[in-house]
XYZ file of C-alpha atoms in Angstrom:
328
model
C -8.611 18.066 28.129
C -7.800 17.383 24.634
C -9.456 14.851 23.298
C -9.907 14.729 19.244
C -7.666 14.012 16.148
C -8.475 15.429 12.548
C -7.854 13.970 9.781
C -7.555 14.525 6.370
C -6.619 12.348 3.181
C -6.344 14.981 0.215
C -6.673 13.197 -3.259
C -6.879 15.320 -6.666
C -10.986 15.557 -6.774
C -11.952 15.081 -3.108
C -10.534 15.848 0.515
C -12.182 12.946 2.189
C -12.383 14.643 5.931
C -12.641 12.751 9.664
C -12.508 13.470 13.513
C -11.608 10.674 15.959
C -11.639 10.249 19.670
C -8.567 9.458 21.589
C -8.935 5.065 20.756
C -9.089 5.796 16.780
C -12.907 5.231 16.587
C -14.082 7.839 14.216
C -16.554 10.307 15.213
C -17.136 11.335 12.071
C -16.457 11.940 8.172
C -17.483 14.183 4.994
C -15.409 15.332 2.385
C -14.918 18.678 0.486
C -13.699 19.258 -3.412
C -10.344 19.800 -3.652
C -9.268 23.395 -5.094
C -6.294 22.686 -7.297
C -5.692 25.986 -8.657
C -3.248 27.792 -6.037
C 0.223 25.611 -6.858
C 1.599 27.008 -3.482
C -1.580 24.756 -1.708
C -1.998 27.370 1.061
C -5.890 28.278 -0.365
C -6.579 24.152 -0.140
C -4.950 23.919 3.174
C -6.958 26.985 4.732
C -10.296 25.398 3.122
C -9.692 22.508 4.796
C -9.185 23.786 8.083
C -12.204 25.991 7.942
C -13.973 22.870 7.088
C -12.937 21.252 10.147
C -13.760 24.265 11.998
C -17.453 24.423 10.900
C -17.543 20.806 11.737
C -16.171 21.008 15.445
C -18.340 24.092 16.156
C -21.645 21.769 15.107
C -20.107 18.721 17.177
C -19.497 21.090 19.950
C -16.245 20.796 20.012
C -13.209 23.698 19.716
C -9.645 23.765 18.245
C -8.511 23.481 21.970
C -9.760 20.523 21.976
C -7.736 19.102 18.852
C -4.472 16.595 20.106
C -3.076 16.760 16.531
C -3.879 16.853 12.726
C -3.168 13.707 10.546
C -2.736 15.047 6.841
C -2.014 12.586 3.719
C -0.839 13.894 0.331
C -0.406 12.114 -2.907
C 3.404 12.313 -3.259
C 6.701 12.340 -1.368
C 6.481 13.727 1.916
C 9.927 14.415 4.029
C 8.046 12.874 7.431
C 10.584 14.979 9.611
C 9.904 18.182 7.432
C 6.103 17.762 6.282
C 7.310 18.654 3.107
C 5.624 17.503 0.134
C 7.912 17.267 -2.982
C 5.627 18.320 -5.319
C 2.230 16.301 -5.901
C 0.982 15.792 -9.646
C -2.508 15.295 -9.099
C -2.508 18.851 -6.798
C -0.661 20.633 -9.262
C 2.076 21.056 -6.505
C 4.949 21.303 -8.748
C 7.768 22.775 -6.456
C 7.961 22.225 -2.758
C 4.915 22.676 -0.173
C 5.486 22.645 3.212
C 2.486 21.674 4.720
C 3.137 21.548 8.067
C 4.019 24.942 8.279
C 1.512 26.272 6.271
C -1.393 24.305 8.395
C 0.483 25.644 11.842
C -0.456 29.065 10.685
C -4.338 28.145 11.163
C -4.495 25.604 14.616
C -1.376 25.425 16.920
C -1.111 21.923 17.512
C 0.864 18.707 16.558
C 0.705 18.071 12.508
C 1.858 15.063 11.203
C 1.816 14.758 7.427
C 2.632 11.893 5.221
C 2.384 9.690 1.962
C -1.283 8.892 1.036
C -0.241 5.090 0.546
C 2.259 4.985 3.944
C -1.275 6.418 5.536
C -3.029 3.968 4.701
C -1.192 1.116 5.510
C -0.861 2.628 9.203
C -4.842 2.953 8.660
C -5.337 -0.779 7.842
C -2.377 -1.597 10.637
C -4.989 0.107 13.168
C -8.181 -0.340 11.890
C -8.471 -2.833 9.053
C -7.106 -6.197 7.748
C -3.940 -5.882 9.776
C -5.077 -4.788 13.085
C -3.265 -5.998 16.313
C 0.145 -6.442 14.544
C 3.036 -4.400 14.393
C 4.455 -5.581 11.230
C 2.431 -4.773 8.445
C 2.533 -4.024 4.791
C 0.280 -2.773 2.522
C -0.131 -3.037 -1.295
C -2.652 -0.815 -3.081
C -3.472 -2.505 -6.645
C -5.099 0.877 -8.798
C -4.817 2.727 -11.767
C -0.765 2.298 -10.317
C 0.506 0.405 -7.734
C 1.624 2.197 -3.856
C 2.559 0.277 -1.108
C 3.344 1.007 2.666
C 5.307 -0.686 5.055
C 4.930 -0.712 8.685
C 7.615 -2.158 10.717
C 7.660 -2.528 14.389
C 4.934 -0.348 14.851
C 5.658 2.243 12.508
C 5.949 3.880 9.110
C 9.229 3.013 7.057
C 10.021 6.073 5.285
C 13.803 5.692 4.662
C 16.361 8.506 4.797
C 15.065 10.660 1.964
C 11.254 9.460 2.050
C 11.673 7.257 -0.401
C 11.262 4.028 1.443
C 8.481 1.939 0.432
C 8.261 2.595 -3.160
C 6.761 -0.482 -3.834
C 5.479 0.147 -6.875
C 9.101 0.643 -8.694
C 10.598 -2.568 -8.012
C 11.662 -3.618 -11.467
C 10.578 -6.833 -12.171
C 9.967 -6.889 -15.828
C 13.438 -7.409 -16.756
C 12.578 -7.153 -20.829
C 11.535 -3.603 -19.410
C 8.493 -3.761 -22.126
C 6.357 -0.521 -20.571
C 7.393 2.775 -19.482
C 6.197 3.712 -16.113
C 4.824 7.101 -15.165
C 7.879 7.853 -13.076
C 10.163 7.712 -16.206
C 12.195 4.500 -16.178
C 10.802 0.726 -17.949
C 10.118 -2.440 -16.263
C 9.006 -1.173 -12.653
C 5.982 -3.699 -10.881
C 3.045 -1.055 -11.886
C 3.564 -1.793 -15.324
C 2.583 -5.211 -15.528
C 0.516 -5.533 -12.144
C -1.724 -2.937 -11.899
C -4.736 -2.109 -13.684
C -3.001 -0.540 -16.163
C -0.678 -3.153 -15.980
C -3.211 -5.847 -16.508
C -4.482 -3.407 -19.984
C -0.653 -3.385 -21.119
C -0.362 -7.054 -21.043
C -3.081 -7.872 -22.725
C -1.877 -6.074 -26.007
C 1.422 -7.339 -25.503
C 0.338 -11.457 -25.318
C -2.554 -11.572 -27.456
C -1.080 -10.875 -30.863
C 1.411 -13.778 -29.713
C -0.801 -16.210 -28.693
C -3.284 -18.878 -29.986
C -5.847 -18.567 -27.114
C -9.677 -17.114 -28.328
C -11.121 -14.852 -26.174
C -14.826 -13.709 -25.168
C -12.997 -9.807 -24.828
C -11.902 -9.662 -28.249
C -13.985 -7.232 -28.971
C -12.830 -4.902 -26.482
C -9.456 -5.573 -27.303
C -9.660 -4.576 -31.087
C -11.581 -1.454 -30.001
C -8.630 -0.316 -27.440
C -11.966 -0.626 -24.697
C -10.161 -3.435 -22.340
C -10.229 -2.983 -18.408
C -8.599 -5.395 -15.837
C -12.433 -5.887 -14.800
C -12.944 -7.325 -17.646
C -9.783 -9.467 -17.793
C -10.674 -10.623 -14.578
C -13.981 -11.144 -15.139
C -13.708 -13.548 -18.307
C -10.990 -15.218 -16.560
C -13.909 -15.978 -13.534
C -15.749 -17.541 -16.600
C -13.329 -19.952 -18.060
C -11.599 -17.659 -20.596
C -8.544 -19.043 -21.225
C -6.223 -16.005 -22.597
C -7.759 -14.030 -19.449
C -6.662 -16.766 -16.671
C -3.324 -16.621 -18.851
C -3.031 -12.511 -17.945
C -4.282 -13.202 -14.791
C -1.901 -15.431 -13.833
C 0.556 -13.426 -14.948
C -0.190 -10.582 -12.975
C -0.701 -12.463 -10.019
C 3.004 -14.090 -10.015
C 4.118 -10.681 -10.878
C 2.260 -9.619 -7.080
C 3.591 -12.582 -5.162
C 7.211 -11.779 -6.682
C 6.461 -8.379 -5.138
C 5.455 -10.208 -1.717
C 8.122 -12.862 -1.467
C 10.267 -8.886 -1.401
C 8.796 -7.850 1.121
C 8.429 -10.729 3.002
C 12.254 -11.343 3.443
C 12.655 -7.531 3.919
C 10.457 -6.709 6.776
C 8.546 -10.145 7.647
C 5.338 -8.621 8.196
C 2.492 -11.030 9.647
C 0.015 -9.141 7.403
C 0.441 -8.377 3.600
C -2.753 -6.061 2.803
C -3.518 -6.004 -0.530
C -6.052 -3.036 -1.444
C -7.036 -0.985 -4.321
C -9.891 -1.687 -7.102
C -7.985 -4.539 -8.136
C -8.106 -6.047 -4.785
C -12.356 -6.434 -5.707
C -11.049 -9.193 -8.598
C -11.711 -11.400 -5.832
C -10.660 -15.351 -5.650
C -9.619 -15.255 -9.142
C -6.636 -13.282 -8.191
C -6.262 -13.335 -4.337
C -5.663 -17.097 -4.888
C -3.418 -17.483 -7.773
C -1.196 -14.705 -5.456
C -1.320 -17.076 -2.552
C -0.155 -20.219 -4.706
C 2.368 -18.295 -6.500
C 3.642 -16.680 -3.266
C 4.445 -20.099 -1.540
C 6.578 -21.104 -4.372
C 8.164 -18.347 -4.552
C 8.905 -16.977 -0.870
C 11.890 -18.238 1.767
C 10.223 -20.861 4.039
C 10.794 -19.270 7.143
C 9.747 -15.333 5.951
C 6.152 -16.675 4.669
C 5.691 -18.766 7.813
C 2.823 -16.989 9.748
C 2.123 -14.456 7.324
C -0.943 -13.922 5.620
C -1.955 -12.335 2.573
C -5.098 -10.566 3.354
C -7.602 -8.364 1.557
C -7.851 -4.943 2.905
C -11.096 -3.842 5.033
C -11.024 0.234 5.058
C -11.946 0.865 1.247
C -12.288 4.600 0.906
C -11.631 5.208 4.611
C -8.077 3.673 4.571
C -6.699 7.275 4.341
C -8.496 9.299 6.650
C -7.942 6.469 9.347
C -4.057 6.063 8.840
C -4.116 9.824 8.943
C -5.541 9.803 12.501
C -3.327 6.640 13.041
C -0.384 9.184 12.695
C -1.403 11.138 16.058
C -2.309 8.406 17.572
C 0.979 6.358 16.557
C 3.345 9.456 17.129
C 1.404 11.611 19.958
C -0.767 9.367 21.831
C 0.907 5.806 21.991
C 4.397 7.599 22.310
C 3.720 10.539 24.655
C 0.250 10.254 25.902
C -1.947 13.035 25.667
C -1.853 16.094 27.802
């Protein structure tokens, strides 16, 4: 009887790897170096299946044994397709279709998806927003990602583009160019690049003294240390902080009359600021948000860390396969 899921969350450094039993509860995890330099991603793909080969033949386990592989790439994935549109940090510049290209090694279901939409179904299943259907999650990084998980499942919109959290344009000014060409989206100002862009925007403006000035003059300033000075009383850094928090609960109060999920997730480095942040969110986010979409919801911090991915990417054959179909 089949009875395993792989999984695999592919990021531009490491393949963080996993194997779970038929409930979700991983049976085990390891990771391998990504190989970026074959653009058509067939040599990374076959590397990690013979990974997961090597591991089922030590866990005693075959491919006959596998219900489905759960894959998660860092870019646009048509869900119906498992195409990936091209992934920057993979050097995937034209189309990949990684579904195909994985059936060639294990015949089996393959589900492939968005590394953020993967782990929001990971944190849905596993983490801060388990036993709900309605879930959304908001990863705070370098960028900002977000998922969203509605009745049960992955929003993905008619083109893939659903979810795009981090593009919401919220800085109307439109002060910082974002990575994906246009000014003013939500990563600018909210992530932790965000947090870095702000800070050389206000401080030349404002009065406030600050214990990071010196990191500021020498272009060495990290929303760490924003958010750590603001823990200690600086003023200018609760100022930025703040800032970026209304800037998240704007984001929330979205999403909250969108899909009225009970859990908003909120993951990431970022996430780590701690009450300094979390806090100011929650304030912000009840002044903000329609009565009756925050009523119930909670904004939570997510539980997974690094094993987010590999988790929603399991939660794919268990959410698509196993829940839907059952597993023969």
């Amino acid at each position: 009887m089949k009875q395993i899921i792989l999984a695999a969350d592919i990021g531009g450094t490491t393949c963080k790897l996993g194997i779970f039993d038929q409930a979700l509860e991983r049976i085990e995890k390891w990771s391998i170096d990504t190989d970026v330099t074959d653009p058509t991603g067939v040599k990374l793909l076959k590397d990690i299946y013979e990974a997961f080969k090597s591991k089922l033949n030590t866990l005693n386990y075959t491919v006959e044994d596998v219900i489905g592989v759960g894959i998660g790439v860092p870019g646009p994935v048509d869900f119906e397709t498992g195409v990936v549109h091209g992934a920057v940090n993979l050097y995937w510049n034209n189309k990949v279709n990684v579904r195909d290209i994985f059936k060639q090694f294990i015949d089996c279901p393959i589900y492939v998806d968005n590394d953020a939409n993967v782990a929001a179904l990971g944190e849905k299943h596993k983490g801060a927003g388990q036993g709900a259907d309605d879930v959304v999650a908001i990863t705070l990084g370098t960028g900002l990602g977000g998922g969203v998980i509605s009745n049960g499942e992955i929003v993905h919109g008619h083109n893939g583009a659903g979810a795009e959290l981090g593009h919401i344009l919220v800085d109307i000014d439109q002060r910082f160019q974002c990575n994906c060409g246009k000014s003013g989206c939500i990563e600018t100002v909210a992530s932790a690049t965000g947090v870095v862009n702000l800070v050389h925007f206000y401080y030349p403006k404002l009065t406030f003294r600050s214990s990071i000035l010196h990191l500021i003059k020498n272009n060495q300033v990290t929303a760490k240390a924003v958010f750590d000075a603001a823990k200690e009383g600086d003023p200018f850094c609760i100022f930025i902080t703040e800032r970026v928090a209304n800037y998240i609960a704007y984001l929330c109060s979205l999403v909250s009359v969108t899909s009225n999920p009970k859990y908003i997730v909120l993951g990431g480095g970022m996430s780590t600021a701690g009450l300094i942040l979390i806090e100011n969110i929650k304030t912000a986010y009840r002044h903000y948000t329609f009565k009756p979409a925050q009523e119930g919801t909670e904004i939570v911090q997510a539980e997974l860390g690094n094993d987010a991915g590999i988790t929603g990417a399991a939660g794919l054959i268990y959410t698509y396969i196993i829940e839907k179909e059952g597993v023969k």
